[in-house]
Amino acid sequence: MQALEVHNFRLHTESRKRAKSDSNARDMYFSKNIGLRRDWYTDAAFGQQQFTGTNPTTITLAPRRWIDEFTSTAQAQGRADIISLLTEKAESLYMQDYSDFRSSIGISPGEKIVSDGRHGCSSVALFHLEPEGKLHPLGIVLDYKGSIEESVTIFNRRITSNVNGDEYMDWPWRYAKMCVQVSDWLRHEVAIHLVNTHLVEEVIIVAAYRSFGPNHIIFRLLEPHWSTTLSLNKAARETLVPSIIIGMTGLTASQTYAFLKAAYDRFDWKGLYVPNDLRTRGFPVKCLDEPKYHNYAYARNISKTWNIIRKFVATVLSKEYAGGDAAVQRDASIGIFCDEVRSRKGGQLTSFPAIETLDELIDFVTMCIHVAAPQHTAVNYLQQYYQTFVPNKPSALHFPIPQFLSELCSFTEEDLLSALPLKRPRDWLLMAQVPYLLSFEVPEESTILHYAETTSSSRATPTVIRSAAQVLASDLRAFIDTVIQNSNELDDQQTPYLVLDPSRTAISILI
C-alpha cells in the first residue's frame, strides 16, 4: 500500500514538472487527489467523505431496526462497549445503507454479486455523529444477505474519534471500509449522479419542449439550465454505460439496467426538495449551524443555495402569476406538462406532483434548477480528487468477499492488495480515468454566477427575469463568502470544500 502511495506522489510530481514547460500537458495527476494525504485511509477521512465527498447525499439517521440489528450482533461478538454506545447515543447514529442492492437487481439474498471476476457488495455502515461534529464509523456489514445474521459484520476497535490506535495496520477494518466505498461507488455513479441528475433532468427538458412555447415564462426560466444535457445523455446511453461503466462493477449488463431502473422508480420528486430531504435524513435545516453539524458542509451550502434559487424563482413567478393560485390553475400548459412527466408513455416519473398552487410551481422550478446546477455540481466535480487514487474508492473488488468474520479478522495487507485491480491494468486505468474525465473544470462563462450577471444586463431577457437576476447575482456573490467560511470551519482543513462556490458551480449538466 505504501508503494501505491509513493507511486501516486511520483505521478503528481512528474505531471507538475511537465505542466511547467507546457500548460497543455496537464493530465489527471496535475491536480491533487486524496492519495497525497498521509491520512487518506483513516476513520476521520472516511467519515468526512460521507459529508463532503462525491456522495454527500445519502447519509441518514439510523432507524431503530438497524440499531437493534447491530446491537444484537455486538452482543454475539461480546462488544459491550459498542452495545453501551448504541444504547446511549441512538439519536446520534447515522448510516449508509446499501442493503437493497440485491433486491434492486433481482437476485436472491445469498447470491453473489459478481461479473467477469469483479465482485460487488451490498454494504451497511453505521456511524456515530459525535457532539463535536465528527462522524465516526462504528460497524460495517460487508455484504448484506437478507439478514445481519447471514452476513459478515465487523466493529471498529476504536469506538470514538479520540481513541488512538494503529489504523494503518488494521487491515480487516480497512478492508471493510473499502467494501463500503465500492458500494457507494455504484450508488453514486448510477443512482445519485446518472439517474437523479442526468436522467431526471432529461425528462423535464423533453416534457417542457412538448408542453410550453419558447416564450412561456417557465421555459425561459429553465432553458438556460439545459445546455448539453440531452447530447451528454445520448452519449451515456450509447457509450459510457454499455461500454465502460458496465465493465467496471460487479454487476452484469442486465443487473446494471435493473439497478438504474429501480433508482429511477424510487426517485421522490418532492421528497428530494432540499429542506424535505435534509429533514428526512436527520439534518433539519434550522439546526445546521449548530456545532454538531458543522462538518456537513454540503448540507449547509446546499440548503442556502436552494433558498437563493427559490427567492429568484419566486420573484419572477409571483409577478408573472399575479393572480396567485387561480392564475396557475388557468395555465393549461402546466397541467399538460405534469401529465407528460408522469405518463407511462412519457417521463414515467410517477412521484411528480400535480402543480395547482403558486408555491408548488415555485418549488417545481426551483427543483429543476437545483438538479441541473448545484446538485449535479456537488456530485460530479469532486470525482477527480476522491477517485483517481483507486485504493480510496474502487468500483469493484477483485477477490471474493470473506464469508466468515474469522476469515476477515485474519486479513493482512496482502488481502487488501488482492482486492484491488493490480493485475488488471485496464480496470485500474478505467477506475482512475473515468472520474478524471468527468471532473473537468467548469469554464467561467458556464457558471451560475456568470449566468446571473449576464442575464441581469441582457436586453433579450424578459424584464421580470432580468430584474430578478440582478438580485440573484448579488445573493450569489455574497454566498461565496459563506462557502469559504463553511469550509474554514471544517475540522478537516487538508481538503477545502468549495465545490458549491457560485463562481465554480455549473449552470447546467455540462459533463
Coordinates of C-alpha atoms in Angstrom, one line a residue:
M1 CA 0.0 0.0 0.0
Q2 CA 2.9 2.3 0.8
A3 CA 4.3 1.7 -2.7
L4 CA 1.0 2.7 -4.2
E5 CA 1.1 5.9 -2.2
V6 CA 4.6 6.6 -3.3
H7 CA 3.8 5.9 -6.9
N8 CA 0.8 8.3 -6.7
F9 CA 3.1 11.0 -5.3
R10 CA 5.6 10.4 -8.1
L11 CA 3.0 10.7 -10.8
H12 CA 1.8 14.0 -9.4
T13 CA 5.3 15.4 -9.2
E14 CA 6.1 14.4 -12.8
S15 CA 2.9 15.8 -14.0
R16 CA 3.5 19.2 -12.4
K17 CA 7.0 19.3 -13.9
R18 CA 5.7 18.7 -17.4
A19 CA 3.0 21.3 -17.0
K20 CA 5.6 24.0 -16.1
S21 CA 7.1 23.7 -19.6
D22 CA 3.8 23.1 -21.4
S23 CA 0.5 24.1 -19.9
N24 CA -1.4 21.9 -22.4
A25 CA 0.4 18.9 -20.9
R26 CA -1.8 18.8 -17.8
D27 CA -3.2 15.3 -17.1
M28 CA -5.1 13.5 -14.4
Y29 CA -2.3 13.8 -12.0
F30 CA -1.8 17.6 -12.2
S31 CA -4.4 18.3 -9.6
K32 CA -4.2 16.8 -6.1
N33 CA -6.0 13.7 -5.1
I34 CA -6.7 12.2 -1.7
G35 CA -3.9 9.7 -2.0
L36 CA -1.4 12.6 -1.4
R37 CA -2.8 12.8 2.2
R38 CA -0.9 10.7 4.7
D39 CA -4.1 10.0 6.5
W40 CA -6.3 9.1 3.5
Y41 CA -7.1 5.7 4.9
T42 CA -8.2 6.8 8.4
D43 CA -11.6 6.8 10.0
A44 CA -11.6 10.6 10.1
A45 CA -11.1 10.8 6.3
F46 CA -13.6 8.1 5.7
G47 CA -16.2 9.7 7.9
Q48 CA -15.7 13.2 6.4
Q49 CA -16.3 11.8 2.9
Q50 CA -19.8 11.0 3.9
F51 CA -20.3 14.7 4.4
T52 CA -18.2 16.4 1.7
G53 CA -17.1 13.6 -0.7
T54 CA -18.5 12.6 -4.0
N55 CA -21.8 11.4 -2.5
P56 CA -22.8 13.5 0.5
T57 CA -26.5 13.0 -0.2
T58 CA -27.4 9.6 1.3
I59 CA -26.0 9.6 4.9
T60 CA -29.2 9.2 7.0
L61 CA -30.3 8.8 10.6
A62 CA -30.2 5.2 11.6
P63 CA -33.7 3.7 12.1
R64 CA -34.5 1.6 15.2
R65 CA -34.4 -1.6 13.2
W66 CA -30.8 -1.2 12.2
I67 CA -29.7 -0.1 15.6
D68 CA -31.3 -3.3 17.1
E69 CA -29.6 -5.5 14.5
F70 CA -26.2 -4.0 15.1
T71 CA -26.8 -4.3 18.9
S72 CA -27.7 -8.0 18.6
T73 CA -24.6 -8.6 16.6
A74 CA -22.4 -6.7 19.1
Q75 CA -23.9 -8.9 21.8
A76 CA -22.9 -12.0 19.9
Q77 CA -19.4 -10.7 19.5
G78 CA -19.1 -9.7 23.1
R79 CA -18.7 -6.0 22.4
A80 CA -20.1 -4.4 25.5
D81 CA -18.5 -1.0 24.6
I82 CA -20.5 -1.0 21.3
I83 CA -23.7 -2.0 23.0
S84 CA -23.4 0.8 25.5
L85 CA -22.8 3.4 22.8
L86 CA -25.7 2.1 20.7
T87 CA -28.0 2.3 23.7
E88 CA -27.0 5.7 24.9
K89 CA -26.5 7.5 21.6
A90 CA -29.3 6.2 19.4
E91 CA -30.4 9.7 18.4
S92 CA -26.9 10.4 17.0
L93 CA -26.4 7.2 15.0
Y94 CA -26.3 7.6 11.2
M95 CA -25.8 5.1 8.4
Q96 CA -25.1 4.5 4.8
D97 CA -27.5 1.7 3.7
Y98 CA -26.8 -0.2 0.5
S99 CA -28.7 -3.3 1.7
D100 CA -31.2 -3.2 -1.1
F101 CA -28.8 -3.8 -3.9
R102 CA -29.7 -7.5 -4.4
S103 CA -33.5 -6.8 -4.5
S104 CA -32.8 -3.9 -6.9
I105 CA -31.0 -6.2 -9.4
G106 CA -33.3 -9.1 -8.9
I107 CA -31.1 -11.8 -7.3
S108 CA -31.6 -13.8 -4.2
P109 CA -30.2 -12.8 -0.8
G110 CA -27.5 -15.4 -0.9
E111 CA -26.4 -15.0 -4.5
K112 CA -23.0 -13.4 -5.1
I113 CA -22.7 -10.0 -6.9
V114 CA -20.0 -10.8 -9.4
S115 CA -19.3 -10.3 -13.1
D116 CA -16.2 -11.2 -15.0
G117 CA -14.0 -11.5 -11.9
R118 CA -15.2 -8.2 -10.4
H119 CA -17.1 -8.5 -7.1
G120 CA -19.7 -6.1 -5.9
C121 CA -21.1 -5.8 -2.4
S122 CA -24.2 -4.6 -0.6
S123 CA -22.7 -3.0 2.5
V124 CA -24.2 -1.3 5.5
A125 CA -22.1 1.2 7.5
L126 CA -23.1 2.6 11.0
F127 CA -21.7 5.9 12.2
H128 CA -21.8 7.9 15.4
L129 CA -22.1 11.7 14.9
E130 CA -20.2 12.9 18.0
P131 CA -21.3 16.0 19.8
E132 CA -18.3 17.9 18.4
G133 CA -19.4 17.1 14.9
K134 CA -17.0 14.2 13.9
L135 CA -18.7 11.4 12.0
H136 CA -17.0 8.2 13.4
P137 CA -17.6 4.8 11.8
L138 CA -18.6 2.1 14.3
G139 CA -19.7 -1.0 12.4
I140 CA -19.8 -2.4 8.9
V141 CA -21.7 -5.2 7.3
L142 CA -19.5 -6.2 4.4
D143 CA -22.2 -7.6 2.1
Y144 CA -25.8 -7.7 3.4
K145 CA -27.5 -11.0 2.5
G146 CA -31.1 -10.6 3.7
S147 CA -30.3 -10.6 7.4
I148 CA -27.4 -9.4 9.5
E149 CA -27.1 -13.0 10.9
E150 CA -26.3 -14.3 7.4
S151 CA -23.8 -11.5 6.8
V152 CA -20.3 -10.7 8.0
T153 CA -20.2 -7.7 10.4
I154 CA -17.2 -6.1 11.9
F155 CA -17.0 -3.4 14.6
N156 CA -14.3 -0.7 14.9
R157 CA -11.8 -1.3 17.6
R158 CA -11.8 2.4 18.2
I159 CA -15.3 3.4 19.3
T160 CA -14.6 7.2 19.4
S161 CA -12.6 9.5 17.2
N162 CA -10.2 10.4 20.0
V163 CA -9.0 6.9 20.7
N164 CA -5.5 6.4 19.4
G165 CA -4.5 3.2 17.6
D166 CA -2.6 1.9 14.6
E167 CA -5.2 2.4 11.9
Y168 CA -2.7 1.8 9.1
M169 CA -2.1 -1.8 10.1
D170 CA -5.8 -2.6 10.9
W171 CA -6.3 -4.5 7.6
P172 CA -9.6 -6.1 8.4
W173 CA -11.2 -2.7 9.2
R174 CA -9.6 -1.1 6.2
Y175 CA -11.0 -3.8 4.0
A176 CA -14.5 -3.3 5.5
K177 CA -14.3 0.4 4.7
M178 CA -13.2 -0.4 1.1
C179 CA -16.4 -2.6 0.8
V180 CA -18.5 0.5 1.8
Q181 CA -16.6 2.6 -0.8
V182 CA -17.3 0.0 -3.5
S183 CA -21.0 0.0 -2.6
D184 CA -21.1 3.8 -2.6
W185 CA -19.3 3.9 -6.0
L186 CA -22.2 2.1 -7.6
R187 CA -25.0 4.0 -5.8
H188 CA -23.2 7.3 -6.5
E189 CA -22.4 6.8 -10.2
V190 CA -25.6 5.1 -11.3
A191 CA -28.3 6.4 -9.0
I192 CA -27.2 9.7 -7.4
H193 CA -25.3 11.0 -10.4
L194 CA -26.7 9.4 -13.6
V195 CA -30.4 8.9 -12.6
N196 CA -31.0 11.6 -10.0
T197 CA -29.5 14.4 -12.1
H198 CA -28.9 13.5 -15.8
L199 CA -31.9 11.3 -16.5
V200 CA -34.4 13.2 -14.3
E201 CA -33.4 16.5 -15.8
E202 CA -33.9 15.0 -19.3
V203 CA -37.5 14.2 -18.5
I204 CA -38.0 17.8 -17.5
I205 CA -36.4 19.1 -20.7
V206 CA -38.4 16.8 -23.1
A207 CA -41.7 17.4 -21.3
A208 CA -41.1 21.2 -21.3
Y209 CA -40.4 21.2 -25.1
R210 CA -43.6 19.3 -25.6
S211 CA -45.7 21.5 -23.3
F212 CA -44.5 25.1 -23.2
G213 CA -44.0 27.5 -26.0
P214 CA -40.5 29.1 -26.3
N215 CA -41.7 32.4 -24.8
H216 CA -43.5 30.8 -21.8
I217 CA -42.1 32.1 -18.6
I218 CA -41.3 28.7 -17.3
F219 CA -39.5 27.7 -20.5
R220 CA -37.5 31.0 -20.3
L221 CA -36.5 30.3 -16.7
L222 CA -35.4 26.7 -17.3
E223 CA -33.9 26.7 -20.8
P224 CA -30.5 28.2 -19.8
H225 CA -30.0 25.2 -17.5
W226 CA -30.3 22.6 -20.3
S227 CA -27.1 23.2 -22.2
T228 CA -25.5 20.0 -23.5
T229 CA -27.7 17.7 -21.2
L230 CA -29.5 15.8 -24.0
S231 CA -26.4 15.2 -26.1
L232 CA -24.5 14.0 -23.0
N233 CA -27.3 11.6 -22.0
K234 CA -27.3 10.2 -25.6
A235 CA -23.6 9.5 -25.3
A236 CA -24.1 7.9 -21.9
R237 CA -26.7 5.6 -23.2
E238 CA -24.8 4.7 -26.3
T239 CA -21.2 4.5 -25.0
L240 CA -20.5 5.4 -21.3
V241 CA -22.9 2.9 -19.6
P242 CA -22.8 -0.1 -22.0
S243 CA -19.1 0.1 -23.0
I244 CA -17.4 1.5 -19.8
I245 CA -19.5 1.6 -16.6
I246 CA -20.8 -2.0 -17.0
G247 CA -17.2 -3.2 -17.3
M248 CA -16.2 -1.5 -14.1
T249 CA -18.5 -3.0 -11.5
G250 CA -19.6 -6.4 -10.1
L251 CA -23.0 -6.1 -12.0
T252 CA -23.8 -7.7 -15.3
A253 CA -25.3 -5.6 -18.0
S254 CA -28.9 -6.7 -17.2
Q255 CA -28.3 -6.1 -13.5
T256 CA -26.9 -2.6 -14.2
Y257 CA -30.0 -1.6 -16.1
A258 CA -32.3 -3.1 -13.4
F259 CA -30.4 -1.1 -10.8
L260 CA -30.7 2.0 -12.8
K261 CA -34.5 1.5 -13.3
A262 CA -35.0 0.8 -9.7
A263 CA -33.3 4.0 -8.8
Y264 CA -35.5 5.9 -11.3
D265 CA -38.6 4.3 -9.9
R266 CA -37.7 5.3 -6.4
F267 CA -36.9 8.9 -7.3
D268 CA -39.1 11.1 -5.0
W269 CA -39.6 14.5 -6.6
K270 CA -41.0 16.4 -3.6
G271 CA -39.2 14.2 -1.0
L272 CA -35.9 15.4 -2.6
Y273 CA -36.6 19.1 -2.3
V274 CA -33.6 20.1 -0.2
P275 CA -35.5 21.1 3.0
N276 CA -37.5 17.9 2.9
D277 CA -34.6 15.7 2.1
L278 CA -32.3 17.0 4.8
R279 CA -35.1 16.8 7.4
T280 CA -36.0 13.2 6.5
R281 CA -32.3 12.2 6.7
G282 CA -31.9 13.7 10.2
F283 CA -30.4 17.1 9.4
P284 CA -33.1 19.7 10.0
V285 CA -32.1 22.9 8.2
K286 CA -32.7 25.1 11.3
C287 CA -30.0 23.1 13.1
L288 CA -27.3 23.0 10.5
D289 CA -25.3 25.9 12.0
E290 CA -25.1 24.1 15.4
P291 CA -21.6 22.7 16.3
K292 CA -22.8 19.1 15.9
Y293 CA -23.4 19.6 12.2
H294 CA -20.5 22.0 11.3
N295 CA -18.7 19.3 9.3
Y296 CA -21.7 18.7 7.0
A297 CA -20.7 21.5 4.6
Y298 CA -22.7 20.0 1.7
A299 CA -25.9 20.3 3.7
R300 CA -25.0 23.8 5.0
N301 CA -24.3 25.0 1.5
I302 CA -27.0 23.3 -0.5
S303 CA -29.7 24.5 1.9
K304 CA -28.7 28.1 1.4
T305 CA -28.3 27.6 -2.4
W306 CA -31.9 26.3 -2.5
N307 CA -33.1 29.4 -0.7
I308 CA -31.2 31.7 -3.1
I309 CA -32.6 30.0 -6.2
R310 CA -36.1 29.8 -4.7
K311 CA -36.0 33.5 -4.0
F312 CA -35.1 34.3 -7.6
V313 CA -37.8 32.0 -9.0
A314 CA -40.5 33.3 -6.6
T315 CA -39.7 36.9 -7.6
V316 CA -40.3 36.0 -11.3
L317 CA -43.3 33.8 -10.9
S318 CA -45.1 35.9 -8.3
K319 CA -45.1 38.8 -10.8
E320 CA -46.0 36.6 -13.8
Y321 CA -48.8 34.8 -12.0
A322 CA -50.1 37.9 -10.2
G323 CA -53.4 36.2 -9.7
G324 CA -51.8 33.6 -7.4
D325 CA -53.1 30.0 -7.3
A326 CA -56.0 30.8 -9.6
A327 CA -53.6 32.1 -12.3
V328 CA -51.6 28.9 -12.1
Q329 CA -54.7 26.8 -12.5
R330 CA -55.7 28.8 -15.6
D331 CA -52.4 28.0 -17.3
A332 CA -53.3 24.8 -19.2
S333 CA -49.8 24.2 -20.3
I334 CA -48.8 23.4 -16.7
G335 CA -51.3 20.6 -16.5
I336 CA -50.1 19.3 -19.9
F337 CA -46.5 19.3 -18.6
C338 CA -47.3 17.5 -15.4
D339 CA -49.2 14.8 -17.4
E340 CA -46.3 14.4 -19.7
V341 CA -43.8 13.9 -16.9
R342 CA -46.0 11.3 -15.2
S343 CA -47.4 9.5 -18.2
R344 CA -46.4 5.9 -18.9
K345 CA -45.9 6.9 -22.5
G346 CA -43.9 9.9 -21.4
G347 CA -41.5 10.5 -18.5
Q348 CA -42.9 7.8 -16.2
L349 CA -41.8 9.8 -13.2
T350 CA -44.7 8.7 -11.0
S351 CA -43.7 10.8 -8.0
F352 CA -44.0 14.1 -9.9
P353 CA -46.8 16.2 -8.2
A354 CA -49.8 17.9 -9.7
I355 CA -49.0 21.6 -9.7
E356 CA -52.0 23.6 -8.6
T357 CA -50.7 26.5 -6.5
L358 CA -48.1 29.2 -6.9
D359 CA -46.0 27.8 -4.1
E360 CA -46.0 24.4 -5.8
L361 CA -45.0 26.0 -9.1
I362 CA -42.1 27.9 -7.4
D363 CA -40.9 24.7 -5.8
F364 CA -41.0 22.8 -9.0
V365 CA -39.0 25.4 -11.0
T366 CA -36.5 25.7 -8.1
M367 CA -36.0 21.9 -8.1
C368 CA -35.3 21.8 -11.8
I369 CA -32.6 24.4 -11.5
H370 CA -31.3 22.8 -8.3
V371 CA -30.9 19.4 -10.0
A372 CA -29.2 20.8 -13.1
A373 CA -26.8 23.2 -11.4
P374 CA -25.8 22.9 -7.7
Q375 CA -26.8 19.3 -7.1
H376 CA -25.1 18.0 -10.2
T377 CA -22.0 20.1 -9.5
A378 CA -21.9 18.7 -5.9
V379 CA -22.0 15.0 -7.0
N380 CA -19.9 15.3 -10.1
Y381 CA -16.9 17.6 -9.8
L382 CA -15.1 16.0 -6.8
Q383 CA -14.6 12.7 -8.5
Q384 CA -11.1 13.5 -9.7
Y385 CA -10.0 14.2 -6.1
Y386 CA -11.5 11.3 -4.4
Q387 CA -11.4 8.6 -7.1
T388 CA -8.3 8.9 -9.2
F389 CA -6.4 7.3 -6.3
V390 CA -8.1 4.0 -6.8
P391 CA -7.5 2.5 -3.3
N392 CA -9.7 5.1 -1.8
K393 CA -12.8 4.3 -3.8
P394 CA -12.6 1.4 -6.3
S395 CA -15.6 0.5 -8.4
A396 CA -15.3 -3.3 -7.6
L397 CA -13.3 -5.8 -5.6
H398 CA -11.1 -8.3 -7.4
F399 CA -11.1 -11.1 -4.9
P400 CA -14.1 -12.9 -3.3
I401 CA -15.6 -11.3 -0.2
P402 CA -14.9 -13.2 3.0
Q403 CA -17.8 -15.3 4.1
F404 CA -17.0 -15.5 7.8
L405 CA -15.8 -13.0 10.4
S406 CA -12.9 -15.2 11.4
E407 CA -11.7 -15.1 7.8
L408 CA -12.0 -11.3 7.7
C409 CA -10.2 -10.9 11.0
S410 CA -7.2 -12.8 9.6
F411 CA -6.8 -10.4 6.7
T412 CA -3.4 -8.9 6.1
E413 CA -2.0 -6.2 3.7
E414 CA -1.8 -8.9 1.0
D415 CA -5.5 -9.5 1.2
L416 CA -6.2 -5.8 0.8
L417 CA -3.9 -5.6 -2.2
S418 CA -5.6 -8.7 -3.8
A419 CA -8.9 -6.8 -3.7
L420 CA -7.5 -4.1 -5.9
P421 CA -7.1 -4.5 -9.7
L422 CA -3.3 -4.6 -9.6
K423 CA -3.3 -7.5 -12.0
R424 CA -5.9 -6.0 -14.3
P425 CA -4.4 -2.7 -15.6
R426 CA -7.5 -1.9 -17.8
D427 CA -9.7 -2.0 -14.8
W428 CA -7.3 0.2 -12.8
L429 CA -7.0 2.7 -15.6
L430 CA -10.7 3.0 -16.0
M431 CA -11.3 3.5 -12.3
A432 CA -8.8 6.4 -12.4
Q433 CA -9.5 7.9 -15.8
V434 CA -13.3 7.9 -15.8
P435 CA -13.7 10.2 -12.7
Y436 CA -10.9 12.4 -14.1
L437 CA -12.7 12.8 -17.4
L438 CA -16.0 13.6 -15.7
S439 CA -14.4 16.3 -13.5
F440 CA -13.1 18.9 -15.9
E441 CA -13.0 22.5 -14.5
V442 CA -16.2 24.5 -15.2
P443 CA -15.4 27.4 -17.6
E444 CA -16.2 30.8 -16.0
E445 CA -18.8 31.5 -18.7
S446 CA -20.7 28.4 -17.7
T447 CA -21.1 29.1 -14.0
I448 CA -24.4 30.0 -12.3
L449 CA -22.8 33.3 -11.2
H450 CA -21.9 34.3 -14.8
Y451 CA -25.5 33.4 -15.8
A452 CA -27.0 35.7 -13.2
E453 CA -24.6 38.5 -14.1
T454 CA -25.1 38.4 -17.8
T455 CA -28.9 37.7 -17.6
S456 CA -29.3 40.8 -15.4
S457 CA -28.0 43.0 -18.2
S458 CA -29.3 41.2 -21.3
R459 CA -32.0 43.1 -23.2
A460 CA -33.0 39.8 -24.9
T461 CA -34.2 38.6 -21.5
P462 CA -37.8 39.3 -20.3
T463 CA -37.7 42.3 -17.9
V464 CA -39.1 40.3 -15.0
I465 CA -36.3 37.8 -15.2
R466 CA -33.7 40.5 -15.8
S467 CA -34.7 42.4 -12.7
A468 CA -34.8 39.3 -10.5
A469 CA -31.4 38.2 -11.9
Q470 CA -29.8 41.4 -10.5
V471 CA -30.7 40.3 -7.0
L472 CA -29.7 36.7 -7.8
A473 CA -26.3 37.8 -8.8
S474 CA -25.9 39.9 -5.6
D475 CA -27.0 37.0 -3.5
L476 CA -24.7 34.5 -5.2
R477 CA -21.7 36.9 -4.8
A478 CA -22.4 37.2 -1.1
F479 CA -22.8 33.4 -0.8
I480 CA -19.2 32.9 -1.9
D481 CA -18.0 34.2 1.4
T482 CA -20.4 31.7 3.2
V483 CA -19.0 28.8 1.2
I484 CA -15.5 29.8 2.2
Q485 CA -16.5 30.3 5.8
N486 CA -18.2 26.9 6.0
S487 CA -15.1 25.3 4.5
N488 CA -12.8 27.0 7.0
E489 CA -15.0 25.7 9.9
L490 CA -14.4 22.1 8.9
D491 CA -12.3 20.0 11.3
D492 CA -10.5 18.6 8.2
Q493 CA -8.5 21.5 6.8
Q494 CA -6.5 19.4 4.3
T495 CA -9.3 19.3 1.8
P496 CA -11.3 22.5 1.3
Y497 CA -15.0 22.1 0.4
L498 CA -15.5 24.8 -2.2
V499 CA -17.4 22.9 -5.0
L500 CA -20.6 24.9 -4.4
D501 CA -19.0 28.3 -4.7
P502 CA -21.2 30.0 -7.3
S503 CA -18.2 31.1 -9.3
R504 CA -17.5 27.3 -9.7
T505 CA -21.0 25.9 -9.8
A506 CA -22.0 24.9 -13.4
I507 CA -25.2 26.4 -14.8
S508 CA -26.2 23.1 -16.3
I509 CA -25.2 19.5 -16.6
L510 CA -22.1 20.1 -18.7
I511 CA -20.5 16.6 -18.4

